[in-house]
Coordinates of C-alpha atoms in Angstrom, one line a residue:
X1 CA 216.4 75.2 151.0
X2 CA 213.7 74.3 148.6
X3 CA 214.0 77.4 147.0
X4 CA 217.9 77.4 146.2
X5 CA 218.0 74.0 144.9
X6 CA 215.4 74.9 142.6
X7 CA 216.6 77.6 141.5
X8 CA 220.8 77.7 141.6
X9 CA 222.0 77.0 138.1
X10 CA 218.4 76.9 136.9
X11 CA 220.1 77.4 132.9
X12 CA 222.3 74.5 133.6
X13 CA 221.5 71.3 132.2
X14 CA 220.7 70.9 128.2
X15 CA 216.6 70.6 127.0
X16 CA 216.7 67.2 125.9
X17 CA 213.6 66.3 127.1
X18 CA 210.0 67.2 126.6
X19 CA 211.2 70.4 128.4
X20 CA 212.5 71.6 124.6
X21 CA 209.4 71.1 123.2
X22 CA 207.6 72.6 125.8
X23 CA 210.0 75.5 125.7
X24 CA 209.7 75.4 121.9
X25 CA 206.0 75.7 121.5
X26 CA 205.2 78.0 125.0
X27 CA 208.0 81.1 123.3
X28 CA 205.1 81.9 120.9
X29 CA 201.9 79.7 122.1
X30 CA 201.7 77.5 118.9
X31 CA 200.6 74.6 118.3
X32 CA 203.9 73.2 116.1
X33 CA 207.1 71.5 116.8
X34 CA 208.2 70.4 113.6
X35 CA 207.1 66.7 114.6
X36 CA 206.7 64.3 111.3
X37 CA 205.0 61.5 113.3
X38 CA 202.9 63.7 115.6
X39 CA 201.5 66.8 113.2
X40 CA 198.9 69.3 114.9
X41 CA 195.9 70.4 113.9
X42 CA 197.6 74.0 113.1
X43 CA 198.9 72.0 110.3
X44 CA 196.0 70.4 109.1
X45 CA 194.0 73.4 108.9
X46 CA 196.4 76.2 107.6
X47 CA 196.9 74.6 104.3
X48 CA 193.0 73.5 103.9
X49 CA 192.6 77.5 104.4
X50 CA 195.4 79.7 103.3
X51 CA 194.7 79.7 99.6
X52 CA 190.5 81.7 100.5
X53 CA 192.7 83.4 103.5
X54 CA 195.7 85.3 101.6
X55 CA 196.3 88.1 103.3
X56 CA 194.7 88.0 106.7
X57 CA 196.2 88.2 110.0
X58 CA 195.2 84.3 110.5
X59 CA 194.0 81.5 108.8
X60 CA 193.4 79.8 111.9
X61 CA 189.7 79.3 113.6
X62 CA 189.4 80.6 116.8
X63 CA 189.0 77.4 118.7
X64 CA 191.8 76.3 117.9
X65 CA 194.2 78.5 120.1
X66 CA 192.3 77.3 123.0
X67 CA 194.3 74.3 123.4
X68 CA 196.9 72.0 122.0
X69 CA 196.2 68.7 120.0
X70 CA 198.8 66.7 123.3
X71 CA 197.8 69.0 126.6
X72 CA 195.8 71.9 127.8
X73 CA 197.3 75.4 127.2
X74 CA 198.0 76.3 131.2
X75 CA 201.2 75.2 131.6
X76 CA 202.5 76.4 128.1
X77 CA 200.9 80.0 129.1
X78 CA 202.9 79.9 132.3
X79 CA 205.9 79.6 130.5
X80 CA 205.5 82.0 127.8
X81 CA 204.8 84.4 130.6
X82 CA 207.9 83.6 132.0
X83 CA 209.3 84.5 129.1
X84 CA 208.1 87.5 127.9
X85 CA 209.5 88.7 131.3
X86 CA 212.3 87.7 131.4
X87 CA 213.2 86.7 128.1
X88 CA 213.5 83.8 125.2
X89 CA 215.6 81.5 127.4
X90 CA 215.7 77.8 129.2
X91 CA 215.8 79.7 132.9
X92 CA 212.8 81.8 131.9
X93 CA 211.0 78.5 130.5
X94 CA 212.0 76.4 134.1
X95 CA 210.9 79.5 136.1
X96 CA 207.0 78.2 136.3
X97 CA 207.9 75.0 137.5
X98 CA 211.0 76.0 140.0
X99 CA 208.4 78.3 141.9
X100 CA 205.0 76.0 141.7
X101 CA 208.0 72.8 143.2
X102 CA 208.8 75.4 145.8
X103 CA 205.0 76.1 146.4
X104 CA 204.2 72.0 146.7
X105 CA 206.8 71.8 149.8
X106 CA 204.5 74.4 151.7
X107 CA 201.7 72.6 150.5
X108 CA 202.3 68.8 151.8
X109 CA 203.7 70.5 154.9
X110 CA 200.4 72.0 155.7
X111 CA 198.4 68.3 154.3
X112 CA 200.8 66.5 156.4
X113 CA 200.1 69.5 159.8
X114 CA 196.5 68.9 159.3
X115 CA 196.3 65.6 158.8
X116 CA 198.8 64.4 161.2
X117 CA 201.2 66.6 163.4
X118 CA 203.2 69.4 163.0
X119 CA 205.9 67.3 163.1
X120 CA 205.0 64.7 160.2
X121 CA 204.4 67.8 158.3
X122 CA 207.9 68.9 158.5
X123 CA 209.6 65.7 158.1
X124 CA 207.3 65.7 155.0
X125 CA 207.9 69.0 153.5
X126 CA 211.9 68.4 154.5
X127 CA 212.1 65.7 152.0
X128 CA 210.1 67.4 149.3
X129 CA 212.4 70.2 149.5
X130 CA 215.6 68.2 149.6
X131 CA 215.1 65.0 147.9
X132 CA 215.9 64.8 144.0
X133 CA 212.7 63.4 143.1
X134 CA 211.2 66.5 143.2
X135 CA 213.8 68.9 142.9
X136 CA 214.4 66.9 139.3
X137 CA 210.6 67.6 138.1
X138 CA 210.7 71.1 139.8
X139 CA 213.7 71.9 137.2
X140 CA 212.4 70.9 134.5
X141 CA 210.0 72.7 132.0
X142 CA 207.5 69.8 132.1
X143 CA 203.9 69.8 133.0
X144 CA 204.3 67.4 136.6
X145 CA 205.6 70.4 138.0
X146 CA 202.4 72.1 138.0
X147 CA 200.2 68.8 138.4
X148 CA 201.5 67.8 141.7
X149 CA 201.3 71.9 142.8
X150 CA 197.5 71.7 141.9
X151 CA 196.9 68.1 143.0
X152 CA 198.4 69.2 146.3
X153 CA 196.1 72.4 146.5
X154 CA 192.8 70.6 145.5
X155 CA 193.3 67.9 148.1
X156 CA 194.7 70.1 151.0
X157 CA 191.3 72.3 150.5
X158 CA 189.0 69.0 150.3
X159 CA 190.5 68.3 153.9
X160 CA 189.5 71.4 154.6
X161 CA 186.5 70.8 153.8
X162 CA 186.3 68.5 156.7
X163 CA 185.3 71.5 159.1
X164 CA 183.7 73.7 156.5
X165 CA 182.0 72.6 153.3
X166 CA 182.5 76.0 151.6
X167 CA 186.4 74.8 150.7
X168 CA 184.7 72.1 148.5
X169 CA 183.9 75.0 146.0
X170 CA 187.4 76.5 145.8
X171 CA 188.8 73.0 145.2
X172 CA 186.5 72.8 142.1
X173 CA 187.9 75.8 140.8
X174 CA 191.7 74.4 141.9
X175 CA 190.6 71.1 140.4
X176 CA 189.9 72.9 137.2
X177 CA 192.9 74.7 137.1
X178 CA 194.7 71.6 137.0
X179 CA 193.3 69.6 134.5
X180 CA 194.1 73.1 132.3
X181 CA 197.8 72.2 133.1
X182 CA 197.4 68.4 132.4
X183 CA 194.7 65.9 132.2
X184 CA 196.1 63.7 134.9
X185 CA 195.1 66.2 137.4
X186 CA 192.0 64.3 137.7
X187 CA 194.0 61.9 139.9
X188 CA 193.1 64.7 142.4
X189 CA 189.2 63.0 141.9
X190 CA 190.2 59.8 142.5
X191 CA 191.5 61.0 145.7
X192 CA 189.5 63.1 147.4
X193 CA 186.0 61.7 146.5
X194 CA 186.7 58.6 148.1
X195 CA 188.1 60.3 151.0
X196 CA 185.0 62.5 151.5
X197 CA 183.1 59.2 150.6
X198 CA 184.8 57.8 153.9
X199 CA 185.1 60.8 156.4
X200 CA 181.9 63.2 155.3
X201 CA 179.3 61.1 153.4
X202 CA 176.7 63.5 153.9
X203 CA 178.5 66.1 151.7
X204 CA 177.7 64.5 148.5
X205 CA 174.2 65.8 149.4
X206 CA 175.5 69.6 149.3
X207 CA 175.2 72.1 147.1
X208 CA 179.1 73.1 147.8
X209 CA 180.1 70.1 145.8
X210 CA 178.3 70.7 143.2
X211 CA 179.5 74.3 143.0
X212 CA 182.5 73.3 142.7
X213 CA 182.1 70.5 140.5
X214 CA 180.7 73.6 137.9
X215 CA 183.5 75.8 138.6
X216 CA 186.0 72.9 137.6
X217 CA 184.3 72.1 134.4
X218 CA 184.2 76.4 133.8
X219 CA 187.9 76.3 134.0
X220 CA 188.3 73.4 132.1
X221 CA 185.8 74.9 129.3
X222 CA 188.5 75.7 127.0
X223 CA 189.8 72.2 126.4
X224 CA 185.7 70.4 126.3
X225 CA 185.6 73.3 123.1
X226 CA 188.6 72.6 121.7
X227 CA 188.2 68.8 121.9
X228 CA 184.3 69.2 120.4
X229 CA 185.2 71.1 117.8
X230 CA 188.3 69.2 117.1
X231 CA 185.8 65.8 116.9
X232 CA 183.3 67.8 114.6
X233 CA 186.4 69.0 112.3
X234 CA 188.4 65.9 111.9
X235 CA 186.2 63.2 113.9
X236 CA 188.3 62.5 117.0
X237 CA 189.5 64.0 120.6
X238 CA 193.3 65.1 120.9
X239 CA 195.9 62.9 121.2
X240 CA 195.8 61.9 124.9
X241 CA 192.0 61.6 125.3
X242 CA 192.1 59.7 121.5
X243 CA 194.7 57.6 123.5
X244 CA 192.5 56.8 126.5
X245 CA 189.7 55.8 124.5
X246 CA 191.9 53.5 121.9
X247 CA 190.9 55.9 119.3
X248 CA 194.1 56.3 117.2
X249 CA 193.7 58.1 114.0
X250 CA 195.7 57.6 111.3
X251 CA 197.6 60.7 111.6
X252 CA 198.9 59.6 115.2
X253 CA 199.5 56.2 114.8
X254 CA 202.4 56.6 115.5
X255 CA 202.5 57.8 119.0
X256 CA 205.7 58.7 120.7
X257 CA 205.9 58.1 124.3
X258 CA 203.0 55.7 124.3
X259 CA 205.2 52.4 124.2
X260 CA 205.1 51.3 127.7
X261 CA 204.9 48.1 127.4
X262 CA 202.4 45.2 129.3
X263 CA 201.0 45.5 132.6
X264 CA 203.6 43.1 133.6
X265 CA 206.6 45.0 131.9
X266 CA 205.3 48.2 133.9
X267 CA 205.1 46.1 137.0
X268 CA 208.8 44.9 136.8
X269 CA 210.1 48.6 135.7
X270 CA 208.1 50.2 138.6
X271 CA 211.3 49.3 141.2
X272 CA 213.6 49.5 138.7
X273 CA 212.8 53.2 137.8
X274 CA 211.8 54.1 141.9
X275 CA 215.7 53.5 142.4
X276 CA 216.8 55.5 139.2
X277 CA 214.7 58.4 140.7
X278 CA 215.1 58.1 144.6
X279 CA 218.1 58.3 146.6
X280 CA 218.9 55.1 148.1
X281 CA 219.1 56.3 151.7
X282 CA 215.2 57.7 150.7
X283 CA 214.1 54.8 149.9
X284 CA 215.5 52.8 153.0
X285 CA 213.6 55.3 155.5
X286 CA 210.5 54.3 153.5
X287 CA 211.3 50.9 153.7
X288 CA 211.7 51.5 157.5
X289 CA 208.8 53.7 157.9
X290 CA 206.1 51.0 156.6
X291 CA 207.7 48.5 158.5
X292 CA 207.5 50.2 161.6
X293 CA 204.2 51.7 161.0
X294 CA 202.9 48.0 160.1
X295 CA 204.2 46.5 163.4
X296 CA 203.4 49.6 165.3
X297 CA 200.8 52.2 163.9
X298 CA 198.2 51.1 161.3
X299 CA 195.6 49.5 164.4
X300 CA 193.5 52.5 163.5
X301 CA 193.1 52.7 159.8
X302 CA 191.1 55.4 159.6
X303 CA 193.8 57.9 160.5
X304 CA 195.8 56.5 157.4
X305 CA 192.6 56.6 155.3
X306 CA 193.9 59.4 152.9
X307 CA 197.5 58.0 152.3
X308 CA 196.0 54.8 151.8
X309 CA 194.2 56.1 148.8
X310 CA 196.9 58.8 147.5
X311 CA 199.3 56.1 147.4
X312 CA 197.3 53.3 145.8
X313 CA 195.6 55.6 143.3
X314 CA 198.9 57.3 142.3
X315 CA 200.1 54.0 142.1
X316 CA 197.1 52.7 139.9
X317 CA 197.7 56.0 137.6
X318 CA 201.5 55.2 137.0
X319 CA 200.5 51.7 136.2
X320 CA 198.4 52.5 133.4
X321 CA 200.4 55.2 131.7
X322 CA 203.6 54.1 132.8
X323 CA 206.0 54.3 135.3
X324 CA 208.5 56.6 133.3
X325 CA 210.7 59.1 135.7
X326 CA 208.2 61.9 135.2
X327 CA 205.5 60.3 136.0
X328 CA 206.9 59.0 139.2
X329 CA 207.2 62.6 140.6
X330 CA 203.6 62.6 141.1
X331 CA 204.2 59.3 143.9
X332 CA 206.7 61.3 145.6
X333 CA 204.9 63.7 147.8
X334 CA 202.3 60.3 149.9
X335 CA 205.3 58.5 150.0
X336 CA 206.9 61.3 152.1
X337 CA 204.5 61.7 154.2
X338 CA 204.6 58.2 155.0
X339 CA 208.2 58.8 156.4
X340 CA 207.0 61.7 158.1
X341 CA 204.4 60.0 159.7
X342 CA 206.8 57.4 161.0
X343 CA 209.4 60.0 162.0
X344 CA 206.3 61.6 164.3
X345 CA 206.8 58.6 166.7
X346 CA 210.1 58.5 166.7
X347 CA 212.6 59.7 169.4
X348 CA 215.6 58.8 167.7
X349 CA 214.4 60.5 164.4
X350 CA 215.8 63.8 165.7
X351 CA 219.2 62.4 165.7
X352 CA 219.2 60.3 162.6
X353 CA 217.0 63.4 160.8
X354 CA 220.9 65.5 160.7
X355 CA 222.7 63.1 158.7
X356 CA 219.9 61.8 156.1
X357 CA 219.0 65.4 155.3
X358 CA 222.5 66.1 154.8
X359 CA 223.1 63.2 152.8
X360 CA 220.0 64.1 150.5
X361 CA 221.6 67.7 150.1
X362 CA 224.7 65.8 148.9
X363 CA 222.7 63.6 146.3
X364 CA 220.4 66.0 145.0
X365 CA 223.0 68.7 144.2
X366 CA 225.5 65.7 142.6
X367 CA 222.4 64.7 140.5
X368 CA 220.7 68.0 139.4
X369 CA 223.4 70.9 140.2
X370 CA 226.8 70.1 139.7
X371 CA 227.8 69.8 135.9
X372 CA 229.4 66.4 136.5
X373 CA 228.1 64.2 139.1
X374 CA 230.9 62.7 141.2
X375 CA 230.7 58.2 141.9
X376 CA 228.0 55.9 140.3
X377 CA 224.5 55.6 139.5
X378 CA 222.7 54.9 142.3
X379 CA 224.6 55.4 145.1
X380 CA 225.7 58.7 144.6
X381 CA 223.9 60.6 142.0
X382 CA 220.4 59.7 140.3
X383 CA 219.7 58.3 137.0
X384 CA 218.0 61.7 136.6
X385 CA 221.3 63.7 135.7
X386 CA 220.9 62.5 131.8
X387 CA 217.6 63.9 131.5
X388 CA 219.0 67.3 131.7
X389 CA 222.7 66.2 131.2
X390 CA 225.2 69.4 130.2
X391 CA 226.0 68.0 126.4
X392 CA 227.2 71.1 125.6
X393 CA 224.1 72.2 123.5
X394 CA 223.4 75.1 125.9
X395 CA 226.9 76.4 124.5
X396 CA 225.8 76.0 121.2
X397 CA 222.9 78.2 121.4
X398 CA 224.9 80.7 123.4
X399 CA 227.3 80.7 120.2
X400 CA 224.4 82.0 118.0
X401 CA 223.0 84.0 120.6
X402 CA 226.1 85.8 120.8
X403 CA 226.9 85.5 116.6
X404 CA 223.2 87.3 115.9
X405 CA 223.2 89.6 118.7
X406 CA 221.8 93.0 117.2
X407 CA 221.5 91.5 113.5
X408 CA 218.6 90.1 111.6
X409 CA 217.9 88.0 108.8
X410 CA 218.6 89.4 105.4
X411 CA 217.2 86.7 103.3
X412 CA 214.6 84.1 104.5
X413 CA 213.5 80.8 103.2
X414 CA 209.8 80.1 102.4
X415 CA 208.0 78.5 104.4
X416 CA 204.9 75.9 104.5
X417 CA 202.2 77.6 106.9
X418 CA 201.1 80.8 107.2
X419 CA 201.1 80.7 111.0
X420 CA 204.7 80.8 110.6
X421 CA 204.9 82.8 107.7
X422 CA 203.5 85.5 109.6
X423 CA 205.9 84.7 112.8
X424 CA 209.2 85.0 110.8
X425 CA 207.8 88.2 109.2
X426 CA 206.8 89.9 112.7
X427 CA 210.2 88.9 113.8
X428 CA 212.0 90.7 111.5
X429 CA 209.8 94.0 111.7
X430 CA 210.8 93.8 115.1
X431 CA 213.8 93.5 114.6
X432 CA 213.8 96.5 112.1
X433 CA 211.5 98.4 114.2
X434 CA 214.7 98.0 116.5
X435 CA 217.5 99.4 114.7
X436 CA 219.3 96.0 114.3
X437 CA 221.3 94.9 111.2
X438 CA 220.4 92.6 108.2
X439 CA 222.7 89.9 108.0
X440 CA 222.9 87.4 104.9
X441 CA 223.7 84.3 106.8
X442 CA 222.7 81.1 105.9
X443 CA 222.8 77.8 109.2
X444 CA 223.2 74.2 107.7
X445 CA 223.7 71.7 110.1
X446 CA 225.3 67.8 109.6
X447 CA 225.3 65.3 112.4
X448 CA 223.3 63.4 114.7
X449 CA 221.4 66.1 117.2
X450 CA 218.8 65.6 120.3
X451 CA 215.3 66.5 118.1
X452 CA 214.7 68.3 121.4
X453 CA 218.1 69.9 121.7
X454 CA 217.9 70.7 118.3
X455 CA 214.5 72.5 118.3
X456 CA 215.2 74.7 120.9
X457 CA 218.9 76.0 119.9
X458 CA 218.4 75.6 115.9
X459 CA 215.0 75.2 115.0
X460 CA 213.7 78.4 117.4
X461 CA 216.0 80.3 115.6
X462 CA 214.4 79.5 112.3
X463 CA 210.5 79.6 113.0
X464 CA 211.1 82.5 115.5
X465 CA 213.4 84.9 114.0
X466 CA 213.1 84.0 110.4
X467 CA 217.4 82.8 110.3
X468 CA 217.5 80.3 107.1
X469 CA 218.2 76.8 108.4
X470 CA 219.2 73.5 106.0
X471 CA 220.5 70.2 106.3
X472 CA 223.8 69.6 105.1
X473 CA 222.2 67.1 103.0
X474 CA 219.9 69.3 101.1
X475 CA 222.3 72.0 101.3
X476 CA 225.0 69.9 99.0
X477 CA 221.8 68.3 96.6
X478 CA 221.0 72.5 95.5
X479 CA 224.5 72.8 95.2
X480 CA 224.8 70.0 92.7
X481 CA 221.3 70.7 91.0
X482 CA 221.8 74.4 90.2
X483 CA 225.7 75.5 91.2
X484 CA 227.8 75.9 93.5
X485 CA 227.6 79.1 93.6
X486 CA 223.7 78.4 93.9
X487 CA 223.6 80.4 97.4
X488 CA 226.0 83.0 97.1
X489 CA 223.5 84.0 93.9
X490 CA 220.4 84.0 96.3
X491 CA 222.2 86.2 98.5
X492 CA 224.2 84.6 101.3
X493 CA 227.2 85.9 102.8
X494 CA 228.0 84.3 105.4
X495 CA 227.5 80.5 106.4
X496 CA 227.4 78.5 109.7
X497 CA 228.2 74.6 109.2
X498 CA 227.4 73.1 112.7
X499 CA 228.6 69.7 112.9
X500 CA 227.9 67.6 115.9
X501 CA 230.4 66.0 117.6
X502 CA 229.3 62.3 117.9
X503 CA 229.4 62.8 113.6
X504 CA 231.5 60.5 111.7
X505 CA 232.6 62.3 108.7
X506 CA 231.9 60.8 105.0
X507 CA 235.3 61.7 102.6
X508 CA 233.4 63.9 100.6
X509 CA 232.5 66.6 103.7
X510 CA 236.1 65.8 104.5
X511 CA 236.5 67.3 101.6
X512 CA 234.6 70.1 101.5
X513 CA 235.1 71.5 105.3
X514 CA 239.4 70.7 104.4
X515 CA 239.9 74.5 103.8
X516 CA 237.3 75.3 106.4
X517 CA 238.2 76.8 109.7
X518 CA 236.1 75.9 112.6
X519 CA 235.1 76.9 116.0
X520 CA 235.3 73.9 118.7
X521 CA 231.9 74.6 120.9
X522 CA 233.0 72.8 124.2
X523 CA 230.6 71.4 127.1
X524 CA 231.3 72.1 130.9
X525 CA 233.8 69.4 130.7
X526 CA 235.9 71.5 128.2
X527 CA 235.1 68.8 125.5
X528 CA 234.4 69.3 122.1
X529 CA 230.5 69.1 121.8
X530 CA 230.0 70.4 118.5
X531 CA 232.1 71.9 115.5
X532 CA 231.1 75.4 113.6
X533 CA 232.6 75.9 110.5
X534 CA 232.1 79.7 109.6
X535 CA 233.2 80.7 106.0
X536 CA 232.0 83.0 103.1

């Protein structure tokens, strides 16, 4: 079950999230997304150096590839992986986290067995695999996906350790794997040191520990390079460790994604956003679990010791970066092992378990699976659809899949860095290499677009395979300044107006497109999502 409802209609839903960027960056591992407010450190170096550098393979110092200026490089490698397998699209780039979703439903199920009973381990694992909470995350090409999968693996081998100290060491290497996918993997620490604090004491005495503890910071070498060579370039961390330490440098002042408010704004969201990403029925048996486990179960505390601190450090975390839908993913897993903990004792649960299961089946395929969800927000579907709603930009980039199948660029705009430089031009030796056709086609674009959206199905096409890319705006300014005849004298043959369809036309593109015929680019409704205006 957790399997299919990760993976059934995995290319449905449009990147409008982080999961574009993500996408974006991972196809060819760089560090550039076309961000004005957020630029890289690709970008501050390639200029300083491409002048002494012309004509070498890269003007970029080695350190720099071993991470990004935002997150660690793990998660990213996944997905480029993914797609070099089985290709430049979404599915490919949601692969990673579909499997590693699938992956954290074993792993709470074995937490919950060894911690608990078989059967709180089921009930557990049950909900992981069928509630949208996680099914969302494990959809998306976002880094939670993997954080919860390695949290989950660190911690179940720390309980391990329990009987054997030896497991300490393998959860050093875990731990270090998951801070290479994103730092707030070290929640994992937060857990399980206290919890070995509290149930083996005498372990921070052993050498097992401490193994692991090196093996953690060997796969986390990469980023302490990157992040020391970054501060000795340029005199500060990355952006997220900058963040933590209230170090904002001028270039990432502003900081999107940061603006979560006062403590007592997160603390009022918190609910607010547990209902947006919970089914309603979930959150009722969790209601009804901690009530009954209060009145009945909690006499001996020591038994509860490690949900007790999962919950309240996760809790803690979410708190101080913010309790956005993402984020809240990571809560997920201790709060259903608290139902299945509950559910242990419980006769009845065997009869009630049929229809809440079923009902969770209902509401995670209305909010993540079907095009459309059916009824209202939050009784039926989760707020979650709209981050992955179907907009219709999928179809767009479907459009020039299919428009630029077997061609290549003829003609190709200049570019800035010599990173991408050298992409575009690799891309079309491929493409050569491959028998395909030049094509003298030129993509301007008019309209209000998802930057995410857009960087995945326009902006891909331009850094990746070299296809010229404008703004209307700038398109019609060259045409004033030098002609209008300005293109078809550089060489372009063929042009692709894409107009979204929430634009409200000014009378002088009325104007221009008036002759124009289009082609209507429709969502999974059968609505008009965009216009593409194809003329020579």
């Amino acid at each position: 079950a957790a399997f299919l409802l990760r993976i059934i209609g995995l290319s449905w839903g449009d990147p409008i999230s982080d999961e574009g960027t993500n996408a974006f960056r991972s196809v060819g591992l760089i560090d550039f997304d076309a961000a004005a407010v957020q630029p890289t450190p690709w970008e501050w170096l390639d200029p300083a150096l491409s002048a002494e550098n012309t004509g070498l393979s890269s003007v970029l110092p080695w350190w720099a590839r071993l991470s990004f200026h935002d997150h660690p490089l793990l998660t990213f490698s996944f997905e480029w992986l993914a797609m070099t397998v089985f290709g430049e699209n979404m599915p490919a780039a949601r692969l990673p986290s579909a499997l590693l979703g699938v992956l954290s439903v074993y792993l709470i199920y074995l937490i919950g067995r060894r911690l608990f009973s078989v059967r709180a381990g089921l009930i557990a694992a049950a909900f992981m695999a069928l509630s949208v909470n996680h099914v969302y995350v494990s959809r998306a090409g976002l880094q939670e996906s993997a954080v919860i999968f390695f949290i989950l693996w660190t911690l179940y081998l720390v309980i391990r350790a329990e009987e054997s100290p030896k497991f300490l060491i393998w959860a050093g290497a875990i731990l270090g794997l998951g801070l290479s996918a994103k730092y707030t993997a070290a929640l994992a620490l937060f857990i399980g040191l206290p919890y070995l604090a509290v149930k083996r004491p005498s372990y921070f005495a052993r050498r097992e520990l401490y193994l692991g503890a090196a093996l953690a910071l060997l796969f986390f070498t990469p980023s302490i390079i990157y992040n020391a060579m970054l501060y000795r370039v340029f005199g500060h961390f990355d952006f997220q460790i900058s963040h933590i330490l209230g170090n904002y440098p001028p270039a990432w002042s502003i900081a999107p994604g940061k603006e979560i408010g006062t403590f007592t704004d997160r603390l009022r969201v918190l609910p607010q956003n547990m209902l947006m990403t919970n089914s309603w029925l979930f959150l009722a048996a969790l209601a009804a679990s901690w009530i009954y486990l209060l009145v009945k179960g909690l006499r001996v505390w020591r038994r509860y010791v490690f949900l007790f601190l999962a919950t309240a450090s996760t809790l803690f975390l979410i708190l101080k970066i913010g309790p956005s839908y993402r984020f809240l993913t990571m809560l997920f897993p201790w709060l259903a092992l608290w139902v299945g903990v509950a559910g242990e004792r419980v006769k009845a649960w065997r009869v009630a378990a049929i229809p809440i299961f079923l009902f969770e089946i209902f509401y995670t395929v209305n909010s993540q699976i079907m095009w459309y969800p059916v009824g209202t927000v939050p009784w039926s579907f989760s707020n979650v659809r709209y981050e992955n709603y179907n907009w219709g930009y999928n179809e767009l980039g479907e459009f020039f899949n299919r428009e630029f199948k077997n061609k290549y660029p003829a003609l190709a705009f200049d570019v800035k860095y010599k990173f991408l430089e050298e992409l575009r031009d690799d891309a079309i030796e491929r493409a050569r290499a491959r028998g395909d056709e030049p094509y003298p086609a030129l993509i301007v674009y008019e309209g209000k677009f998802d930057v995410a959206a857009k960087l995945w199905n326009l902006d891909r096409l331009q850094i990746y395979h070299g296809w010229p890319l404008k703004p209307y705006s700038e398109f019609v300014e060259l045409r004033r300044q030098f002609g209008e005849d300005y293109f078809d004298k550089l060489g372009f043959r063929e042009y692709y107006l894409v107009v979204s369809g929430a634009t409200v036309p000014m009378p002088d593109f009325n104007a221009f497109v008036a002759d124009k015929k289009f082609v209507s680019i429709l969502n999974k409704r059968g609505e008009g999502a965009f216009r593409v205006y194809r003329f020579n």
